[in-house]
Every structure is written in C-alpha cells, then in structure tokens.
Amino acid sequence: SLLGDAMLVESILQRLRTRTGAPVQEPLAAPLAAVRCLQRDSPDELVRLTGAGLGDCFWRLVREPRLPPEEAAAALRVGDRVVLTGAYATLGHAAKGPLRPGDVGQIVKIDKGTVPLQVKVGEKSFWYREGALRRYRSVPARVLQWRGQFRHPYIASGKMVDLRIDLDGEAGETRGRWHMSDEGPPKLRGADVRVERSGDSVTLHVDSGDMRLLGSQDEFGNMHGEVLHLNHRAGRFFLFPASDDATVRCPRGHATTRMHGLMRRSCTCDVCSKSIERDEPLYFTC
C-alpha cells in the first residue's frame, strides 16, 4: 500500500539500512524501481503494465517508444487492408497473431482500448496495438507513368541507365514517350513507345533505335525482364509505377514500402531493415 508514495517508502528503507546495515536486496527494491520508472516523464517513451506470461497477481512494466503520428490508429479505418510494420514484434502480442510478415489483413473493428485494432486474416482475427500495423498501399488501377532502370551491353558500356515512361492518357495505356538519361545514345533519350500486353506478359516497343523490353508485370504493378537491342537479347530492366506509395515485396515475401525513389537506387525492406545499394538496383536483397 505504501507504493503509492515511493519517496516515503524509500526514505523509510534508507533509515533502516543506515541503522541495520542491511544490503540493498529487499523484496521492495524491484517494485520501487518500477515506480520510479513509471513516474519519469519521457517525451519519447510510453509505459505499459502487462501480466502476459506471468502467474496470477504478477505484473510487469514495459517501456515502449512513442508512436510517430503516421502510425497512429487514427490514420487507419475499418475496411483498410494492413500489413505489419517493422516494429511489430515489440508492440504487445503482435508477433503471436495470425498476420505474418508479407501477409495482408483487413481491419474489421476499431476500439478505444490499448489494443484497438481488430484485424481479420483469412478465417482468424486478432487485436493489435497502435503502431504494429500500417495501411497496405497498392498500385493504382491505372498507371500512366513508370520509372526504373535497364542495362544492355551495347548501351553505356553495360552500365545501369535511368529510364522514365510517360503513357498518353487519351490513348489509354498503349502509347507514350520514352525518356532515357544522358548515358544512353541520343536517339534513345526521347522517343515514342508502344505497349503490348498479353496476360502478365508486357512488351515495350521503342519506335527508334531498334529497342524492345520483354518482360512481365507482377501483382504490384512492377515490370521486369530482358532487353532486346540490335537483335541482341541481354541485360535486364525494372520499371515500377512512379507513385512513391506503391507496395512491393522483398525476396523473403515481406510486404514493404519503397523508402526512396528508385532513381536513387536505394530501397529498404520494412521488416528486414535491409537496403539495396547503388550497385544492386534491380532487386531487394534481404
């Protein structure tokens, strides 16, 4: 009952230690430390009381980082599709829930408690804390601008070349303009481009320079494949929607958000916390 006044308890114990010489290992040492921890006002941390994994009548204090505003529950709504954030394992029991890295769930209920987000994954549902989830950002249904890189041994000595494709909205998604960085030959730096689709297969024909990109498009709108130039099929290309909020996956299956534009050739996986460097622009390396 004296724990409500930690300063009084500590004062009494200090007097007892002075008179008896008892070591500082009394049963109240740990609870007093917890109370001091709770009383400290930190702008960067929150304190949570939990009995998870402990016996009856036992509790422990857990200090957690304060959540950035963009990860707050207010940013999420019922019906939103969500994935785990990089810090999910440190927030409550999110690691025990049915939503795994790479899975996409749907918010079915939002409460006012400390674990306010109920998410359904298949036939299972689970409650998650704020900050353990973020909105799943998918590629827009209609993409009119793409950017990425390609390489071919006949162009820029096989170095990676930046590329942007702008499709003509009036002409649908079949014609547009091809814009290459200065590393490429002049006749390929700006040219008309035509897009052909057949299922998941995509072919981009450049009207000048005898250039074609032959590849496929994944569920997130990313296109990748081989480069055909001067009848020589070699090299690779990678294009993604120019919108920075597209959701992609790393090789381990984690749903991730692109942290930097691909023109900088740097991307980060939210879960693995790994980045591709400038020499590895085409794929995630988690």
Coordinates of N, CA and C in Angstrom, one line a residue, residues 38-225:
L38 N 8.0 4.5 -13.7 CA 6.7 5.0 -14.1 C 6.5 6.5 -13.9
Q39 N 7.1 7.0 -12.9 CA 7.0 8.4 -12.6 C 7.8 9.3 -13.5
R40 N 8.8 8.8 -14.2 CA 9.6 9.6 -15.1 C 8.8 10.0 -16.3
D41 N 8.9 11.2 -16.6 CA 8.1 11.7 -17.8 C 9.1 11.8 -19.0
S42 N 8.9 10.9 -20.0 CA 9.8 10.9 -21.1 C 9.0 11.2 -22.4
P43 N 9.4 12.2 -23.2 CA 8.6 12.5 -24.4 C 8.8 11.5 -25.5
D44 N 9.7 10.5 -25.3 CA 10.0 9.6 -26.4 C 9.5 8.2 -26.0
E45 N 9.0 8.0 -24.8 CA 8.6 6.6 -24.4 C 7.2 6.6 -23.7
L46 N 6.6 5.4 -23.8 CA 5.3 5.2 -23.1 C 5.6 4.0 -22.1
V47 N 4.8 3.9 -21.1 CA 4.9 2.8 -20.1 C 3.6 2.0 -20.2
R48 N 3.8 0.7 -20.3 CA 2.7 -0.3 -20.3 C 2.8 -1.3 -19.2
L49 N 1.6 -1.6 -18.5 CA 1.6 -2.6 -17.5 C 1.0 -3.8 -18.1
T50 N 1.6 -5.0 -17.9 CA 1.1 -6.2 -18.5 C 1.4 -7.4 -17.6
G51 N 0.5 -8.3 -17.6 CA 0.6 -9.6 -16.9 C 0.8 -10.8 -17.8
A52 N 1.1 -10.5 -19.1 CA 1.2 -11.6 -20.0 C 2.4 -12.5 -19.7
G53 N 2.2 -13.8 -19.7 CA 3.3 -14.7 -19.4 C 3.7 -14.9 -18.0
L54 N 3.0 -14.2 -17.1 CA 3.3 -14.3 -15.7 C 2.1 -14.9 -14.9
G55 N 2.4 -15.3 -13.7 CA 1.4 -16.0 -12.9 C 0.3 -15.0 -12.4
D56 N -0.7 -15.5 -11.7 CA -1.7 -14.7 -11.1 C -1.1 -13.7 -10.2
C57 N -1.7 -12.4 -10.3 CA -1.3 -11.3 -9.4 C 0.1 -10.8 -9.6
F58 N 0.7 -11.2 -10.8 CA 2.0 -10.7 -11.1 C 1.9 -9.8 -12.3
W59 N 2.6 -8.7 -12.3 CA 2.6 -7.7 -13.4 C 4.0 -7.2 -13.6
R60 N 4.2 -6.7 -14.8 CA 5.5 -6.0 -15.1 C 5.3 -4.8 -16.0
L61 N 6.2 -3.9 -15.8 CA 6.1 -2.6 -16.6 C 7.0 -2.7 -17.8
V62 N 6.5 -2.3 -18.9 CA 7.3 -2.4 -20.2 C 7.3 -1.0 -20.8
R63 N 8.5 -0.5 -21.1 CA 8.7 0.8 -21.7 C 8.7 0.7 -23.2
E64 N 7.9 1.4 -23.9 CA 7.9 1.3 -25.4 C 8.1 2.7 -26.0
P65 N 8.6 2.8 -27.2 CA 8.8 4.1 -27.8 C 7.4 4.7 -28.2
R66 N 7.3 6.0 -28.1 CA 6.1 6.6 -28.6 C 6.0 6.5 -30.1
L67 N 4.7 6.3 -30.5 CA 4.5 6.1 -31.9 C 4.5 7.3 -32.7
P68 N 5.1 7.3 -33.9 CA 5.0 8.5 -34.7 C 3.6 8.8 -35.2
P69 N 3.2 10.0 -35.5 CA 1.8 10.3 -35.8 C 1.3 9.5 -37.0
E70 N 2.2 9.1 -38.0 CA 1.7 8.4 -39.2 C 1.3 7.0 -38.9
E71 N 1.8 6.5 -37.7 CA 1.5 5.1 -37.4 C 0.3 5.0 -36.4
A72 N -0.3 6.1 -36.0 CA -1.4 6.1 -35.0 C -2.6 5.5 -35.6
A73 N -3.5 4.9 -34.7 CA -4.7 4.3 -35.1 C -5.6 5.2 -35.8
A74 N -5.5 6.5 -35.5 CA -6.4 7.4 -36.2 C -6.2 7.5 -37.7
A75 N -5.0 7.0 -38.1 CA -4.7 7.0 -39.6 C -5.4 5.8 -40.3
L76 N -5.9 4.8 -39.5 CA -6.5 3.6 -40.0 C -8.0 3.6 -39.8
R77 N -8.7 3.0 -40.7 CA -10.1 2.9 -40.7 C -10.6 1.5 -40.9
V78 N -11.8 1.2 -40.5 CA -12.4 -0.1 -40.7 C -12.5 -0.3 -42.2
G79 N -12.1 -1.5 -42.6 CA -12.0 -1.8 -44.0 C -10.7 -1.7 -44.7
D80 N -9.8 -0.9 -44.0 CA -8.4 -0.8 -44.6 C -7.7 -2.1 -44.6
R81 N -6.9 -2.3 -45.7 CA -6.0 -3.5 -45.7 C -4.7 -3.1 -45.1
V82 N -4.1 -3.9 -44.3 CA -3.0 -3.6 -43.5 C -1.9 -4.6 -43.5
V83 N -0.7 -4.2 -43.3 CA 0.5 -5.1 -43.1 C 1.2 -4.8 -41.9
L84 N 2.1 -5.6 -41.4 CA 2.8 -5.3 -40.2 C 3.9 -4.3 -40.4
T85 N 4.2 -3.5 -39.4 CA 5.3 -2.5 -39.5 C 6.6 -3.2 -39.1
G86 N 7.7 -2.5 -39.3 CA 8.9 -3.1 -38.9 C 9.1 -3.3 -37.4
A87 N 8.4 -2.6 -36.6 CA 8.5 -2.7 -35.1 C 7.4 -3.5 -34.5
Y88 N 6.7 -4.3 -35.3 CA 5.5 -5.0 -34.8 C 5.9 -6.0 -33.6
A89 N 7.0 -6.6 -33.7 CA 7.4 -7.6 -32.7 C 7.6 -7.0 -31.3
T90 N 7.8 -5.7 -31.2 CA 8.0 -5.0 -29.9 C 6.7 -4.4 -29.3
L91 N 5.6 -4.6 -30.0 CA 4.3 -3.9 -29.6 C 3.3 -5.0 -29.3
G92 N 3.1 -5.2 -27.9 CA 2.1 -6.1 -27.5 C 2.4 -7.5 -27.9
H93 N 1.3 -8.2 -28.3 CA 1.4 -9.6 -28.7 C 1.3 -9.8 -30.2
A94 N 1.7 -8.8 -31.0 CA 1.5 -8.8 -32.4 C 2.2 -10.0 -33.1
A95 N 3.4 -10.4 -32.5 CA 4.1 -11.5 -33.0 C 3.4 -12.8 -32.9
K96 N 2.4 -12.9 -32.0 CA 1.7 -14.1 -31.8 C 0.4 -14.2 -32.7
G97 N 0.1 -13.1 -33.3 CA -1.1 -13.0 -34.1 C -1.0 -13.8 -35.5
P98 N -2.1 -14.0 -36.2 CA -2.1 -14.7 -37.4 C -1.5 -13.9 -38.6
L99 N -1.4 -12.6 -38.4 CA -0.8 -11.8 -39.5 C 0.7 -11.9 -39.4
R100 N 1.3 -12.4 -40.5 CA 2.7 -12.7 -40.6 C 3.4 -11.7 -41.6
P101 N 4.7 -11.4 -41.4 CA 5.3 -10.5 -42.4 C 5.1 -11.0 -43.8
G102 N 4.6 -10.1 -44.6 CA 4.2 -10.5 -46.0 C 2.7 -10.7 -46.2
D103 N 2.0 -11.0 -45.1 CA 0.5 -11.2 -45.2 C -0.2 -9.8 -45.2
V104 N -1.4 -9.8 -45.8 CA -2.2 -8.7 -45.8 C -3.5 -9.0 -45.1
G105 N -3.9 -8.2 -44.1 CA -5.1 -8.4 -43.4 C -6.0 -7.2 -43.6
Q106 N -7.2 -7.3 -43.0 CA -8.2 -6.2 -43.1 C -8.7 -5.9 -41.7
I107 N -8.8 -4.6 -41.5 CA -9.3 -4.1 -40.2 C -10.9 -4.3 -40.2
V108 N -11.4 -5.0 -39.2 CA -12.8 -5.2 -39.1 C -13.4 -4.4 -37.9
K109 N -12.6 -3.9 -37.0 CA -13.2 -3.2 -35.9 C -12.1 -2.3 -35.2
I110 N -12.4 -1.1 -34.8 CA -11.5 -0.3 -34.1 C -12.1 0.1 -32.7
D111 N -11.4 -0.2 -31.6 CA -11.9 0.1 -30.3 C -11.1 1.3 -29.7
K112 N -11.4 1.6 -28.5 CA -10.8 2.7 -27.8 C -9.7 2.3 -26.8
G113 N -9.5 1.0 -26.7 CA -8.6 0.4 -25.7 C -7.2 0.6 -26.1
T114 N -6.3 -0.1 -25.3 CA -4.9 0.0 -25.6 C -4.5 -0.9 -26.7
V115 N -5.4 -1.9 -27.1 CA -5.2 -2.8 -28.2 C -6.4 -2.6 -29.1
P116 N -6.4 -1.5 -29.9 CA -7.7 -1.0 -30.5 C -8.0 -1.6 -31.9
L117 N -7.1 -2.3 -32.5 CA -7.3 -2.7 -33.9 C -7.5 -4.2 -34.1
Q118 N -8.7 -4.5 -34.5 CA -9.0 -6.0 -34.8 C -8.9 -6.2 -36.2
V119 N -8.0 -7.2 -36.6 CA -7.7 -7.5 -37.9 C -8.1 -8.9 -38.3
K120 N -8.7 -9.1 -39.4 CA -9.1 -10.4 -39.9 C -8.1 -10.9 -41.0
V121 N -7.6 -12.1 -40.8 CA -6.6 -12.7 -41.7 C -7.2 -14.1 -42.0
G122 N -7.7 -14.2 -43.2 CA -8.4 -15.5 -43.6 C -9.6 -15.7 -42.7
E123 N -9.7 -16.8 -41.9 CA -10.8 -17.1 -41.0 C -10.5 -16.6 -39.6
K124 N -9.3 -16.1 -39.3 CA -8.9 -15.8 -38.0 C -8.9 -14.3 -37.8
S125 N -9.1 -13.8 -36.6 CA -9.0 -12.4 -36.3 C -8.1 -12.2 -35.0
F126 N -7.6 -11.0 -34.8 CA -6.6 -10.8 -33.7 C -6.6 -9.3 -33.5
W127 N -6.4 -8.9 -32.2 CA -6.3 -7.5 -31.8 C -4.9 -7.0 -31.8
Y128 N -4.6 -5.9 -32.4 CA -3.2 -5.4 -32.5 C -3.2 -4.0 -31.8
R129 N -2.0 -3.7 -31.4 CA -1.7 -2.3 -30.8 C -1.4 -1.3 -31.9
E130 N -1.6 -0.1 -31.5 CA -1.2 1.0 -32.5 C 0.3 0.9 -32.8
G131 N 0.6 1.2 -34.0 CA 2.0 1.1 -34.5 C 2.4 -0.2 -35.0
A132 N 1.7 -1.3 -34.7 CA 2.1 -2.6 -35.2 C 1.6 -2.8 -36.6
L133 N 0.7 -1.9 -37.1 CA 0.1 -2.1 -38.4 C 0.2 -0.8 -39.2
R134 N 0.3 -0.9 -40.5 CA 0.2 0.3 -41.3 C -0.7 -0.1 -42.6
R135 N -1.2 0.9 -43.2 CA -2.0 0.7 -44.4 C -1.2 0.0 -45.5
Y136 N -1.9 -1.0 -46.1 CA -1.3 -1.6 -47.3 C -1.5 -0.8 -48.5
R137 N -0.4 -0.3 -49.1 CA -0.5 0.6 -50.2 C -0.3 -0.1 -51.5
S138 N -1.2 -0.2 -52.3 CA -1.1 -0.9 -53.5 C -1.1 0.0 -54.7
V139 N -0.7 -0.5 -55.9 CA -0.5 0.3 -57.1 C -1.9 0.7 -57.6
P140 N -2.0 2.0 -58.0 CA -3.3 2.4 -58.6 C -3.8 1.6 -59.7
A141 N -5.1 1.5 -60.0 CA -5.6 0.7 -61.0 C -5.1 1.1 -62.4
R142 N -4.9 2.4 -62.6 CA -4.4 2.9 -63.9 C -3.1 3.7 -63.7
V143 N -2.1 3.2 -64.2 CA -0.8 3.8 -64.1 C -0.4 4.4 -65.4
L144 N 0.0 5.7 -65.4 CA 0.4 6.4 -66.6 C 1.8 6.8 -66.6
Q145 N 2.5 6.6 -65.5 CA 3.9 7.0 -65.5 C 4.7 5.9 -64.8
W146 N 5.8 5.5 -65.4 CA 6.7 4.4 -64.9 C 8.1 5.0 -64.8
R147 N 8.9 4.4 -63.9 CA 10.3 4.8 -63.9 C 11.1 3.6 -63.4
G148 N 12.4 3.6 -63.7 CA 13.2 2.5 -63.3 C 14.6 2.6 -64.0
Q149 N 15.2 1.4 -64.3 CA 16.5 1.3 -64.9 C 16.5 0.1 -65.9
F150 N 17.5 0.1 -66.7 CA 17.8 -1.0 -67.6 C 19.3 -1.0 -67.9
R151 N 19.8 -2.2 -68.3 CA 21.2 -2.3 -68.7 C 21.2 -3.2 -69.9
H152 N 22.1 -2.9 -70.8 CA 22.4 -3.7 -72.0 C 23.8 -3.5 -72.4
P153 N 24.5 -4.6 -72.8 CA 26.0 -4.4 -73.1 C 26.3 -3.4 -74.2
Y154 N 25.3 -3.1 -75.1 CA 25.6 -2.2 -76.2 C 25.3 -0.8 -75.9
I155 N 24.8 -0.5 -74.7 CA 24.4 0.9 -74.3 C 25.2 1.2 -73.0
A156 N 25.8 2.4 -73.1 CA 26.6 2.9 -71.9 C 27.5 1.8 -71.3
S157 N 28.1 1.0 -72.2 CA 29.1 0.0 -71.8 C 28.5 -1.0 -70.7
G158 N 27.2 -1.2 -70.8 CA 26.6 -2.1 -69.9 C 26.2 -1.6 -68.6
K159 N 26.4 -0.3 -68.3 CA 26.1 0.3 -67.0 C 24.6 0.5 -66.9
M160 N 24.1 0.7 -65.7 CA 22.7 0.9 -65.4 C 22.3 2.3 -65.9
V161 N 21.2 2.4 -66.7 CA 20.7 3.6 -67.2 C 19.3 3.9 -66.7
D162 N 19.1 5.1 -66.2 CA 17.8 5.5 -65.7 C 16.8 5.7 -66.8
L163 N 15.5 5.4 -66.5 CA 14.5 5.4 -67.6 C 13.2 5.8 -67.0
R164 N 12.4 6.6 -67.8 CA 11.1 7.0 -67.4 C 10.2 6.9 -68.6
I165 N 9.0 6.4 -68.4 CA 8.0 6.2 -69.5 C 6.7 6.9 -69.1
D166 N 6.2 7.8 -69.9 CA 5.0 8.5 -69.7 C 4.0 8.1 -70.8
L167 N 2.9 7.5 -70.3 CA 1.9 7.0 -71.2 C 0.9 8.1 -71.5
D168 N 0.3 8.1 -72.7 CA -0.7 9.1 -73.1 C -2.1 8.7 -72.5
G169 N -2.6 9.5 -71.6 CA -3.9 9.1 -71.0 C -5.0 9.0 -72.0
E170 N -5.0 9.9 -73.0 CA -6.0 9.9 -74.1 C -6.0 8.6 -74.9
A171 N -4.8 8.1 -75.1 CA -4.6 6.9 -75.9 C -4.6 5.7 -75.1
G172 N -5.1 5.8 -73.9 CA -5.1 4.6 -73.0 C -3.8 4.3 -72.4
E173 N -3.5 3.0 -72.3 CA -2.2 2.6 -71.7 C -1.4 1.9 -72.8
T174 N -1.5 2.3 -74.1 CA -0.8 1.6 -75.1 C 0.3 2.4 -75.8
R175 N 0.3 3.8 -75.7 CA 1.3 4.6 -76.3 C 1.8 5.7 -75.4
G176 N 3.0 6.1 -75.6 CA 3.5 7.2 -74.8 C 4.9 7.6 -75.2
R177 N 5.7 8.2 -74.3 CA 7.0 8.7 -74.6 C 8.0 8.0 -73.6
W178 N 9.2 7.7 -74.2 CA 10.3 7.1 -73.5 C 11.4 8.1 -73.3
H179 N 11.8 8.2 -72.0 CA 12.8 9.2 -71.6 C 14.0 8.5 -71.0
M180 N 15.2 8.6 -71.6 CA 16.4 7.9 -71.0 C 17.3 9.0 -70.5
S181 N 18.1 8.6 -69.5 CA 19.1 9.6 -69.0 C 20.2 9.8 -70.0
D182 N 21.1 10.7 -69.8 CA 22.2 11.1 -70.7 C 23.2 10.0 -71.0
E183 N 23.2 8.9 -70.2 CA 24.1 7.8 -70.5 C 23.8 7.1 -71.8
G184 N 22.6 7.1 -72.2 CA 22.2 6.4 -73.4 C 22.4 7.2 -74.7
P185 N 22.4 6.5 -75.9 CA 22.6 7.2 -77.2 C 21.5 8.3 -77.4
P186 N 21.9 9.4 -78.1 CA 20.9 10.5 -78.3 C 19.6 10.0 -78.9
K187 N 19.5 9.1 -79.9 CA 18.3 8.8 -80.5 C 17.4 8.0 -79.6
L188 N 17.9 7.5 -78.4 CA 17.1 6.8 -77.5 C 16.7 7.6 -76.3
R189 N 17.2 8.8 -76.1 CA 16.9 9.6 -74.9 C 15.5 10.1 -74.9
G190 N 14.9 10.2 -76.1 CA 13.5 10.6 -76.1 C 12.9 10.0 -77.4
A191 N 11.9 9.2 -77.2 CA 11.3 8.5 -78.4 C 9.9 8.1 -78.0
D192 N 9.1 7.8 -79.1 CA 7.8 7.2 -78.8 C 7.9 5.8 -78.4
V193 N 7.0 5.3 -77.6 CA 7.0 3.9 -77.1 C 5.6 3.4 -77.2
R194 N 5.5 2.1 -77.5 CA 4.2 1.4 -77.7 C 4.2 0.2 -76.7
V195 N 3.1 0.0 -76.0 CA 3.0 -1.1 -75.0 C 2.0 -2.1 -75.5
E196 N 2.5 -3.4 -75.4 CA 1.6 -4.5 -75.8 C 1.5 -5.4 -74.6
R197 N 0.3 -5.9 -74.2 CA 0.1 -6.7 -73.1 C -0.6 -8.0 -73.5
S198 N -0.2 -9.1 -72.9 CA -0.9 -10.4 -73.1 C -0.8 -11.1 -71.8
G199 N -1.9 -11.1 -71.0 CA -1.9 -11.7 -69.6 C -0.9 -10.9 -68.8
D200 N 0.1 -11.6 -68.2 CA 1.1 -11.0 -67.4 C 2.3 -10.5 -68.2
S201 N 2.3 -10.9 -69.4 CA 3.5 -10.5 -70.3 C 3.3 -9.1 -70.8
V202 N 4.4 -8.4 -70.9 CA 4.4 -7.0 -71.3 C 5.6 -6.8 -72.3
T203 N 5.3 -6.1 -73.4 CA 6.4 -5.8 -74.3 C 6.3 -4.3 -74.6
L204 N 7.5 -3.6 -74.5 CA 7.5 -2.2 -74.8 C 8.4 -2.0 -76.0
H205 N 7.8 -1.4 -77.1 CA 8.5 -1.2 -78.3 C 8.9 0.3 -78.4
V206 N 10.2 0.5 -78.6 CA 10.6 1.9 -78.9 C 10.7 2.1 -80.4
D207 N 10.1 3.2 -80.8 CA 9.9 3.4 -82.3 C 11.3 3.7 -83.0
S208 N 12.2 4.2 -82.3 CA 13.5 4.5 -82.8 C 14.6 3.7 -82.1
G209 N 15.6 3.3 -82.8 CA 16.8 2.6 -82.1 C 16.7 1.1 -82.0
D210 N 15.7 0.5 -82.6 CA 15.6 -1.0 -82.5 C 15.7 -1.5 -81.1
M211 N 14.8 -1.0 -80.2 CA 14.8 -1.4 -78.8 C 13.5 -1.9 -78.4
R212 N 13.5 -3.1 -77.6 CA 12.3 -3.6 -77.0 C 12.6 -4.1 -75.6
L213 N 11.7 -3.9 -74.7 CA 11.8 -4.5 -73.4 C 10.8 -5.6 -73.3
L214 N 11.2 -6.8 -73.0 CA 10.4 -8.0 -73.0 C 10.3 -8.6 -71.5
G215 N 9.1 -8.5 -70.9 CA 9.1 -9.0 -69.5 C 7.7 -9.3 -69.1
S216 N 7.5 -9.2 -67.8 CA 6.2 -9.5 -67.2 C 5.9 -8.4 -66.1
Q217 N 4.6 -8.4 -65.7 CA 4.2 -7.5 -64.7 C 3.6 -8.3 -63.5
D218 N 4.1 -7.9 -62.3 CA 3.6 -8.7 -61.1 C 2.4 -8.1 -60.5
E219 N 1.9 -8.6 -59.4 CA 0.6 -8.2 -58.8 C 0.7 -6.8 -58.3
F220 N 1.9 -6.2 -58.1 CA 2.0 -4.9 -57.5 C 2.3 -3.9 -58.6
G221 N 2.3 -4.3 -59.9 CA 2.5 -3.4 -61.0 C 3.9 -3.2 -61.4
N222 N 4.9 -3.9 -60.8 CA 6.2 -3.8 -61.2 C 6.5 -4.6 -62.4
M223 N 7.2 -4.1 -63.4 CA 7.6 -4.8 -64.6 C 9.1 -5.1 -64.6
H224 N 9.5 -6.3 -65.1 CA 10.9 -6.6 -65.2 C 11.1 -7.7 -66.2
G225 N 12.2 -7.7 -66.8 CA 12.5 -8.7 -67.9 C 13.8 -8.4 -68.5

